[in-house]
Each structure stands twice: as structure tokens, then as C-alpha cells.
Short mmCIF file of C-alpha atoms in Angstrom, two decimals:
data_model
loop_
_atom_site.label_atom_id
_atom_site.label_comp_id
_atom_site.label_asym_id
_atom_site.label_seq_id
_atom_site.Cartn_x
_atom_site.Cartn_y
_atom_site.Cartn_z
CA MET A 12 -28.90 81.99 -84.85
CA LYS A 13 -29.87 80.66 -88.12
CA LEU A 14 -27.83 81.64 -91.21
CA PRO A 15 -29.47 82.26 -94.52
CA LYS A 16 -28.85 79.48 -97.00
CA ASN A 17 -26.95 81.86 -99.43
CA TYR A 18 -24.91 83.20 -96.38
CA PHE A 19 -21.47 81.60 -97.56
CA GLU A 20 -22.02 82.32 -101.09
CA ASN A 21 -21.99 86.15 -100.51
CA LEU A 22 -19.35 85.55 -97.88
CA THR A 23 -16.49 88.16 -98.76
CA VAL A 24 -12.69 87.07 -98.83
CA SER A 25 -11.75 89.15 -95.97
CA ARG A 26 -14.77 87.57 -93.74
CA TYR A 27 -13.64 84.17 -94.85
CA ARG A 28 -10.22 84.70 -93.65
CA GLN A 29 -11.48 85.74 -90.35
CA TYR A 30 -13.50 82.57 -90.08
CA LEU A 31 -10.24 80.52 -90.95
CA LYS A 32 -8.33 82.08 -88.18
CA LEU A 33 -10.90 80.81 -85.84
CA LEU A 34 -10.47 77.29 -86.76
CA PRO A 35 -7.59 75.19 -85.09
CA ASP A 36 -4.31 74.92 -86.95
CA MET A 37 -4.64 71.04 -87.91
CA HIS A 38 -1.02 71.11 -89.48
CA GLN A 39 0.37 72.31 -86.14
CA GLU A 40 -1.63 69.89 -84.20
CA ASN A 41 -0.40 66.89 -85.98
CA THR A 42 3.14 68.22 -85.73
CA ARG A 43 2.73 68.53 -82.10
CA ILE A 44 1.42 65.06 -81.70
CA ILE A 45 4.05 63.43 -83.90
CA THR A 46 6.83 65.17 -81.94
CA THR A 47 5.22 64.02 -78.45
CA LEU A 48 5.02 60.35 -79.89
CA ILE A 49 8.91 60.64 -81.02
CA LEU A 50 10.04 62.16 -77.93
CA THR A 51 8.02 59.61 -75.77
CA PHE A 52 9.43 56.65 -77.78
CA ALA A 53 12.87 58.16 -77.43
CA ALA A 54 12.63 58.66 -73.81
CA MET A 55 11.41 55.14 -73.53
CA SER A 56 14.26 53.71 -75.65
CA PHE A 57 16.73 55.74 -73.72
CA PHE A 58 15.62 54.64 -70.43
CA GLY A 59 14.96 51.20 -71.42
CA VAL A 60 18.59 50.77 -72.50
CA PHE A 61 19.86 51.82 -69.09
CA ALA A 62 17.26 49.59 -67.35
CA ILE A 63 17.69 46.58 -69.65
CA ASN A 64 21.56 46.66 -70.21
CA PRO A 65 22.31 45.51 -66.59
CA THR A 66 19.75 42.75 -66.89
CA LEU A 67 21.21 41.66 -70.02
CA SER A 68 24.78 41.87 -68.79
CA THR A 69 23.57 39.83 -65.58
CA ILE A 70 22.12 37.23 -67.98
CA VAL A 71 25.30 36.73 -70.04
CA THR A 72 27.38 36.46 -67.03
CA LEU A 73 24.99 33.94 -65.39
CA LYS A 74 24.97 31.72 -68.57
CA LYS A 75 28.87 31.81 -68.73
CA GLN A 76 28.88 30.83 -64.98
CA LEU A 77 26.53 28.01 -65.60
CA SER A 78 28.48 26.91 -68.61
CA ASP A 79 31.90 26.97 -66.46
CA SER A 80 29.99 25.27 -63.70
CA GLN A 81 28.69 22.43 -66.12
CA LEU A 82 32.19 21.96 -67.31
CA VAL A 83 33.66 21.83 -63.66
CA HIS A 84 30.92 19.31 -62.91
CA GLU A 85 31.79 17.11 -65.97
CA LYS A 86 35.55 17.13 -65.08
CA LEU A 87 34.88 16.27 -61.47
CA GLY A 88 32.70 13.44 -62.73
CA ILE A 89 35.48 12.12 -64.75
CA LYS A 90 38.02 12.44 -62.03
CA ILE A 91 35.31 10.57 -59.52
CA ASN A 92 35.06 7.72 -62.09
CA ASN A 93 38.74 7.37 -62.36
CA LEU A 94 39.53 7.35 -58.52
CA SER A 95 36.23 5.03 -58.32
CA SER A 96 38.21 2.45 -61.10
CA LEU A 97 41.79 3.16 -59.28
CA GLN A 98 40.29 2.14 -55.95
CA GLN A 99 38.60 -0.98 -57.45
CA GLN A 100 42.03 -1.92 -59.11
CA TYR A 101 43.69 -1.29 -55.77
CA GLY A 102 41.20 -3.37 -53.86
CA GLN A 103 41.92 -6.33 -56.41
CA LEU A 104 45.82 -5.96 -55.98
CA THR A 105 45.56 -5.67 -52.13
CA PRO A 106 45.86 -9.57 -51.63
CA ASP A 107 49.25 -9.50 -53.76
CA LEU A 108 50.71 -6.46 -52.18
CA PRO A 109 52.36 -8.58 -49.44
CA VAL A 110 54.11 -10.56 -52.18
CA VAL A 111 55.27 -7.50 -53.77
CA PHE A 112 56.54 -5.99 -50.77
CA ASP A 113 58.51 -9.16 -50.18
CA ALA A 114 59.87 -9.03 -53.60
CA ILE A 115 61.31 -5.55 -53.14
CA PRO A 116 61.65 -4.63 -49.53
CA GLU A 117 62.03 -1.25 -47.97
CA SER A 118 65.47 -1.95 -46.76
CA PRO A 119 68.29 -4.20 -48.07
CA GLN A 120 67.56 -7.13 -45.71
CA ALA A 121 70.58 -9.05 -46.86
CA PRO A 122 70.52 -11.49 -44.09
CA GLY A 123 67.14 -12.58 -45.29
CA LEU A 124 67.97 -13.07 -48.93
CA MET A 125 70.95 -15.05 -47.84
CA GLY A 126 68.79 -17.27 -45.75
CA LYS A 127 66.49 -17.92 -48.50
CA ILE A 128 69.18 -18.72 -50.82
CA PHE A 129 70.66 -21.13 -48.21
CA ALA A 130 67.33 -22.70 -47.76
CA LEU A 131 66.79 -23.21 -51.27
CA SER A 132 70.10 -25.22 -51.72
CA GLN A 133 69.34 -27.43 -49.30
CA LYS A 134 65.89 -28.13 -50.56
CA MET A 135 67.43 -28.65 -53.95
CA LYS A 136 70.12 -31.00 -52.45
CA VAL A 137 73.22 -28.88 -53.24
CA GLN A 138 75.80 -28.26 -50.60
CA THR A 139 76.74 -24.39 -50.31
CA THR A 140 80.17 -23.92 -49.64
CA SER A 141 80.35 -20.03 -49.65
CA LEU A 142 77.85 -17.27 -49.62
CA ALA A 143 78.95 -13.62 -49.14
CA VAL A 144 77.08 -10.35 -49.47
CA SER A 145 79.21 -7.10 -50.63
CA ASN A 146 78.07 -3.74 -49.78
CA VAL A 147 80.15 -2.02 -52.41
CA GLN A 148 77.71 -1.07 -55.05
CA ILE A 149 80.12 -0.09 -57.98
CA ILE A 150 80.53 -1.83 -61.34
CA GLY A 151 83.22 -0.74 -63.53
CA GLY A 152 84.42 1.79 -61.03
CA LYS A 153 80.92 3.82 -61.38
CA ALA A 154 78.15 3.92 -58.67
CA LEU A 155 74.88 2.20 -59.31
CA ASP A 156 71.95 4.29 -59.48
CA GLU A 157 69.65 1.64 -58.36
CA PRO A 158 69.41 0.56 -54.63
CA SER A 159 71.00 -2.75 -54.69
CA TYR A 160 73.83 -4.86 -53.38
CA ALA A 161 76.12 -7.62 -54.63
CA PHE A 162 76.17 -11.34 -53.61
CA SER A 163 78.19 -14.32 -54.49
CA LEU A 164 77.82 -18.18 -53.66
CA GLN A 165 79.46 -21.37 -54.54
CA ALA A 166 77.81 -24.55 -54.21
CA GLN A 167 78.75 -28.40 -55.23
CA GLY A 168 76.75 -31.47 -56.08
CA PRO A 169 75.44 -33.15 -59.00
CA TYR A 170 74.97 -31.40 -62.46
CA ALA A 171 71.23 -31.69 -62.57
CA ASP A 172 70.83 -30.48 -59.10
CA LEU A 173 73.09 -27.63 -59.63
CA ILE A 174 71.06 -26.67 -62.77
CA ASN A 175 67.77 -27.05 -61.06
CA PHE A 176 69.05 -25.08 -58.23
CA SER A 177 70.21 -22.32 -60.39
CA LYS A 178 66.62 -22.13 -62.17
CA ALA A 179 64.88 -22.07 -59.14
CA LEU A 180 67.07 -19.19 -57.58
CA THR A 181 65.71 -16.98 -60.08
CA LYS A 182 62.11 -17.78 -58.95
CA ILE A 183 62.22 -17.07 -55.31
CA ASN A 184 60.29 -14.37 -53.82
CA ARG A 185 62.87 -11.71 -53.87
CA ILE A 186 63.83 -9.96 -57.10
CA ILE A 187 67.47 -10.60 -57.94
CA SER A 188 69.64 -10.54 -61.01
CA VAL A 189 72.07 -13.36 -61.95
CA GLU A 190 75.04 -11.50 -63.45
CA SER A 191 77.32 -14.72 -63.91
CA LEU A 192 76.98 -18.31 -63.58
CA SER A 193 79.31 -20.89 -64.20
CA ILE A 194 79.88 -24.62 -63.33
CA ASN A 195 83.39 -25.95 -63.19
CA LYS A 196 84.77 -29.29 -62.13
CA ASP A 197 87.45 -29.42 -59.47
CA PRO A 198 90.02 -31.84 -60.70
CA LYS A 199 91.38 -32.71 -57.34
CA LEU A 200 88.23 -33.52 -55.65
CA ASN A 201 86.46 -34.61 -58.82
CA ILE A 202 83.28 -32.49 -58.08
CA LEU A 203 81.29 -29.95 -59.71
CA ILE A 204 81.33 -26.40 -58.32
CA LEU A 205 78.69 -23.86 -59.18
CA ASP A 206 79.58 -20.20 -59.00
CA ILE A 207 77.24 -17.41 -59.01
CA HIS A 208 77.40 -13.91 -58.92
CA GLY A 209 74.18 -11.77 -58.49
CA ARG A 210 72.57 -8.57 -57.25
CA GLY A 211 69.64 -8.16 -54.82
CA TYR A 212 67.37 -5.21 -55.07
CA PHE A 213 65.41 -3.05 -52.57
CA LYS A 214 63.60 0.21 -52.41
CA LYS A 215 65.02 3.56 -52.09
#
């Protein structure tokens, strides 16, 4: 149907309003589209938080575990290096261990110490006249804390030999301490007498 050219010019107000009602409501259409988009984005954000949050928590937990594992790995590496260093040092000290064990035996081994002292006196050409060990481990009425025992000896000979014997005594392969040393002359026999009081040590 072809409308005349002046059809809309002669259109009445009531007829114009009727035509407008036939057109779609663009304002409502835009509002509906915007509302739909907003609700869509809100729903995506809402469900996205619930979907992503556990993943983010897992990532944070894994990162912390990785950091802790790296720290433990570093500490283990340091301990391994320290143990390796100690092993090397122990290997270097192994040849000297028998000497150390001889110097500080597990038990008192008093007869062994007395034997070493007697053999040393013969080597240094002095005559041992008395050699005794005491099991009483007290000094000044108080018991000793360290495991040890007292010994005493008397020897006679030339002055130089007695001095050399005294020096050599402190160098034997047993740890001892000389608590007193004196050299006196016996006026009756006209000889020099060495008197030593010392202490021998052992492990507990």
C-alpha cells in the first residue's frame, strides 16, 4: 500500500500516538539488556570467586610448602657438608687415636703406668727405690671429681740423671701430673734422693 506524500503532514495527534504505541519501547529494551549484562557479570563474578578461591588457596599453600622444602633442603645440605668435614677430620685423626687411648685409658691401669715409670728410670740410669700407688682419691679431705689416682716414687742417682729422669717422666705416653718434686741429699749415704708425688688419669 503506497501512502501519499503528505500523509504524515496531515496526521492527527491521536493517530500519531497510536503509531508510536506500535513502535518498540527502546528505553525498556536498553534497560533490559543492561540489566541482563549486569546480572550476567555478577553471576560470573560470584561463581568465579567460589571456583577460583580454592585454586588460589591451593597455590598459596603449595608455594609455602615449596619454600619450606627449600629451607629444609638447604639445612640438610649444610648438615651433610658438616658431617663430611667431620668425617674427613676423623679420618685424619684415626692414626693418632691409639696414642690418645694410651694417654688416657678407659680404666686406671695403674700397674701399666708403674711399669712405664720403672722402665724409664732404668733407661735414664737412675735407681728406683720406692714406687707406690694409692687408691685414695682425696686432697684436703675432699674427693676428686676427675677419675685419677695418686702415685709416689723415690729414686737415687747423679743430679743430672735425676733431672733428666724428671723431665722425661712428664713426656711419657700417659697423662700424669707432677704435684711435688724434691731432690735431697742423704747425709749418711752421701747420695741424692729424688722424691716425686704425682697423679695418673683415666676415663670415667
